[in-house]
PDB file of C-alpha atoms in Angstrom:
ATOM      1  CA  UNK A 104     -20.308  -1.286 -32.911  1.00  0.00           C
ATOM      2  CA  UNK A 105     -18.804   1.364 -30.672  1.00  0.00           C
ATOM      3  CA  UNK A 106     -15.511   0.807 -28.922  1.00  0.00           C
ATOM      4  CA  UNK A 107     -15.246   0.188 -25.194  1.00  0.00           C
ATOM      5  CA  UNK A 108     -14.311   3.378 -23.315  1.00  0.00           C
ATOM      6  CA  UNK A 109     -10.776   3.365 -21.930  1.00  0.00           C
ATOM      7  CA  UNK A 110     -12.055   4.293 -18.480  1.00  0.00           C
ATOM      8  CA  UNK A 111     -14.617   1.464 -18.269  1.00  0.00           C
ATOM      9  CA  UNK A 112     -12.647  -0.681 -15.757  1.00  0.00           C
ATOM     10  CA  UNK A 113     -12.205   2.334 -13.470  1.00  0.00           C
ATOM     11  CA  UNK A 114     -15.908   3.212 -13.755  1.00  0.00           C
ATOM     12  CA  UNK A 115     -16.926  -0.361 -12.910  1.00  0.00           C
ATOM     13  CA  UNK A 116     -14.646  -0.510  -9.858  1.00  0.00           C
ATOM     14  CA  UNK A 117     -15.604   2.915  -8.583  1.00  0.00           C
ATOM     15  CA  UNK A 118     -19.314   2.493  -9.246  1.00  0.00           C
ATOM     16  CA  UNK A 119     -19.717  -0.950  -7.695  1.00  0.00           C
ATOM     17  CA  UNK A 120     -22.028  -1.065  -4.675  1.00  0.00           C
ATOM     18  CA  UNK A 121     -19.811  -3.863  -3.337  1.00  0.00           C
ATOM     19  CA  UNK A 122     -16.676  -3.139  -1.344  1.00  0.00           C
ATOM     20  CA  UNK A 123     -13.635  -3.594  -3.552  1.00  0.00           C
ATOM     21  CA  UNK A 124     -10.236  -3.210  -2.009  1.00  0.00           C
ATOM     22  CA  UNK A 125      -6.820  -4.150  -3.257  1.00  0.00           C
ATOM     23  CA  UNK A 126      -3.930  -4.777  -0.913  1.00  0.00           C
ATOM     24  CA  UNK A 127      -0.256  -5.261  -1.604  1.00  0.00           C
ATOM     25  CA  UNK A 128       1.715  -8.334  -0.559  1.00  0.00           C
ATOM     26  CA  UNK A 129       2.149  -6.906   2.943  1.00  0.00           C
ATOM     27  CA  UNK A 130      -1.579  -6.283   3.389  1.00  0.00           C
ATOM     28  CA  UNK A 131      -1.464  -2.512   2.954  1.00  0.00           C
ATOM     29  CA  UNK A 132      -4.545  -1.132   1.204  1.00  0.00           C
ATOM     30  CA  UNK A 133      -3.719   0.204  -2.266  1.00  0.00           C
ATOM     31  CA  UNK A 134      -7.263   0.679  -3.634  1.00  0.00           C
ATOM     32  CA  UNK A 135     -10.521   1.403  -1.795  1.00  0.00           C
ATOM     33  CA  UNK A 136     -13.726   2.097  -3.718  1.00  0.00           C
ATOM     34  CA  UNK A 137     -16.888   3.992  -2.758  1.00  0.00           C
ATOM     35  CA  UNK A 138     -18.604   0.706  -1.872  1.00  0.00           C
ATOM     36  CA  UNK A 139     -15.862   0.068   0.697  1.00  0.00           C
ATOM     37  CA  UNK A 140     -16.364   3.574   2.071  1.00  0.00           C
ATOM     38  CA  UNK A 141     -20.102   2.933   2.464  1.00  0.00           C
ATOM     39  CA  UNK A 142     -19.758  -0.576   3.927  1.00  0.00           C
ATOM     40  CA  UNK A 143     -16.822  -0.015   6.282  1.00  0.00           C
ATOM     41  CA  UNK A 144     -17.212   3.694   7.067  1.00  0.00           C
ATOM     42  CA  UNK A 145     -13.602   4.660   6.334  1.00  0.00           C
ATOM     43  CA  UNK A 146     -12.833   7.103   3.542  1.00  0.00           C
ATOM     44  CA  UNK A 147     -10.310   6.134   0.876  1.00  0.00           C
ATOM     45  CA  UNK A 148      -7.951   8.716   2.382  1.00  0.00           C
ATOM     46  CA  UNK A 149      -8.150   6.933   5.747  1.00  0.00           C
ATOM     47  CA  UNK A 150      -7.777   3.428   4.282  1.00  0.00           C
ATOM     48  CA  UNK A 151      -5.100   3.881   1.618  1.00  0.00           C
ATOM     49  CA  UNK A 152      -1.723   2.751   2.900  1.00  0.00           C
ATOM     50  CA  UNK A 153      -3.260   1.290   6.069  1.00  0.00           C
ATOM     51  CA  UNK A 154      -3.106  -2.348   7.064  1.00  0.00           C
ATOM     52  CA  UNK A 155      -6.197  -4.418   6.373  1.00  0.00           C
ATOM     53  CA  UNK A 156      -6.318  -4.735  10.175  1.00  0.00           C
ATOM     54  CA  UNK A 157      -8.435  -1.611   9.803  1.00  0.00           C
ATOM     55  CA  UNK A 158     -11.415  -3.850   9.012  1.00  0.00           C
ATOM     56  CA  UNK A 159     -10.353  -7.254  10.401  1.00  0.00           C
ATOM     57  CA  UNK A 160     -11.795  -7.953  13.855  1.00  0.00           C
ATOM     58  CA  UNK A 161      -8.964  -8.256  16.378  1.00  0.00           C
ATOM     59  CA  UNK A 162      -9.996 -11.788  17.366  1.00  0.00           C
ATOM     60  CA  UNK A 163      -9.575 -12.928  13.730  1.00  0.00           C
ATOM     61  CA  UNK A 164      -6.371 -11.110  12.812  1.00  0.00           C
ATOM     62  CA  UNK A 165      -3.929 -13.935  13.641  1.00  0.00           C
ATOM     63  CA  UNK A 166      -5.996 -16.418  11.621  1.00  0.00           C
ATOM     64  CA  UNK A 167      -6.352 -13.967   8.733  1.00  0.00           C
ATOM     65  CA  UNK A 168      -2.636 -13.228   8.507  1.00  0.00           C
ATOM     66  CA  UNK A 169      -1.672 -16.909   8.759  1.00  0.00           C
ATOM     67  CA  UNK A 170      -3.944 -17.631   5.792  1.00  0.00           C
ATOM     68  CA  UNK A 171      -2.706 -14.537   3.962  1.00  0.00           C
ATOM     69  CA  UNK A 172       0.922 -15.618   4.312  1.00  0.00           C
ATOM     70  CA  UNK A 173       0.101 -19.109   3.035  1.00  0.00           C
ATOM     71  CA  UNK A 174      -1.621 -17.684  -0.034  1.00  0.00           C
ATOM     72  CA  UNK A 175       1.255 -15.264  -0.668  1.00  0.00           C
ATOM     73  CA  UNK A 176       3.755 -18.143  -0.474  1.00  0.00           C
ATOM     74  CA  UNK A 177       1.836 -20.705  -2.524  1.00  0.00           C
ATOM     75  CA  UNK A 178      -0.456 -18.660  -4.730  1.00  0.00           C
ATOM     76  CA  UNK A 179      -3.237 -21.072  -3.776  1.00  0.00           C
ATOM     77  CA  UNK A 180      -6.490 -20.153  -2.056  1.00  0.00           C
ATOM     78  CA  UNK A 181      -9.548 -22.076  -0.911  1.00  0.00           C
ATOM     79  CA  UNK A 182     -11.729 -19.656  -2.827  1.00  0.00           C
ATOM     80  CA  UNK A 183     -12.371 -20.761  -6.373  1.00  0.00           C
ATOM     81  CA  UNK A 184     -13.572 -18.755  -9.345  1.00  0.00           C
ATOM     82  CA  UNK A 185     -16.964 -17.246  -8.713  1.00  0.00           C
ATOM     83  CA  UNK A 186     -16.965 -17.748  -4.959  1.00  0.00           C
ATOM     84  CA  UNK A 187     -17.564 -14.739  -2.784  1.00  0.00           C
ATOM     85  CA  UNK A 188     -15.511 -14.177   0.325  1.00  0.00           C
ATOM     86  CA  UNK A 189     -17.909 -13.364   3.141  1.00  0.00           C
ATOM     87  CA  UNK A 190     -16.256 -12.658   6.474  1.00  0.00           C
ATOM     88  CA  UNK A 191     -16.924 -10.598   9.599  1.00  0.00           C
ATOM     89  CA  UNK A 192     -15.442  -7.124   9.377  1.00  0.00           C
ATOM     90  CA  UNK A 193     -15.211  -3.945  11.422  1.00  0.00           C
ATOM     91  CA  UNK A 194     -16.983  -0.677  10.655  1.00  0.00           C
ATOM     92  CA  UNK A 195     -15.408   2.630  11.598  1.00  0.00           C
ATOM     93  CA  UNK A 196     -17.968   3.233  14.334  1.00  0.00           C
TER      94      UNK A 196
END
């Protein structure tokens, strides 16, 4: 059996057709894959370091951040293993 390549996690994240983004505790984007570029229209250079408000519709931002703060405080979320988070989002255009 061959060993797993060291760069496999990076290749999976970068090659995913789904949008994968990682944000820090304050909601600043730290990782933005090609799927996110395709789906949201912002390049990684535009998204990295920006607030997730970049893609959160203005009318939902207060609700989003209230939920975000609760999860950051408690470590608990309504989304269980295997559940997808499907929410409205903004595209660059």
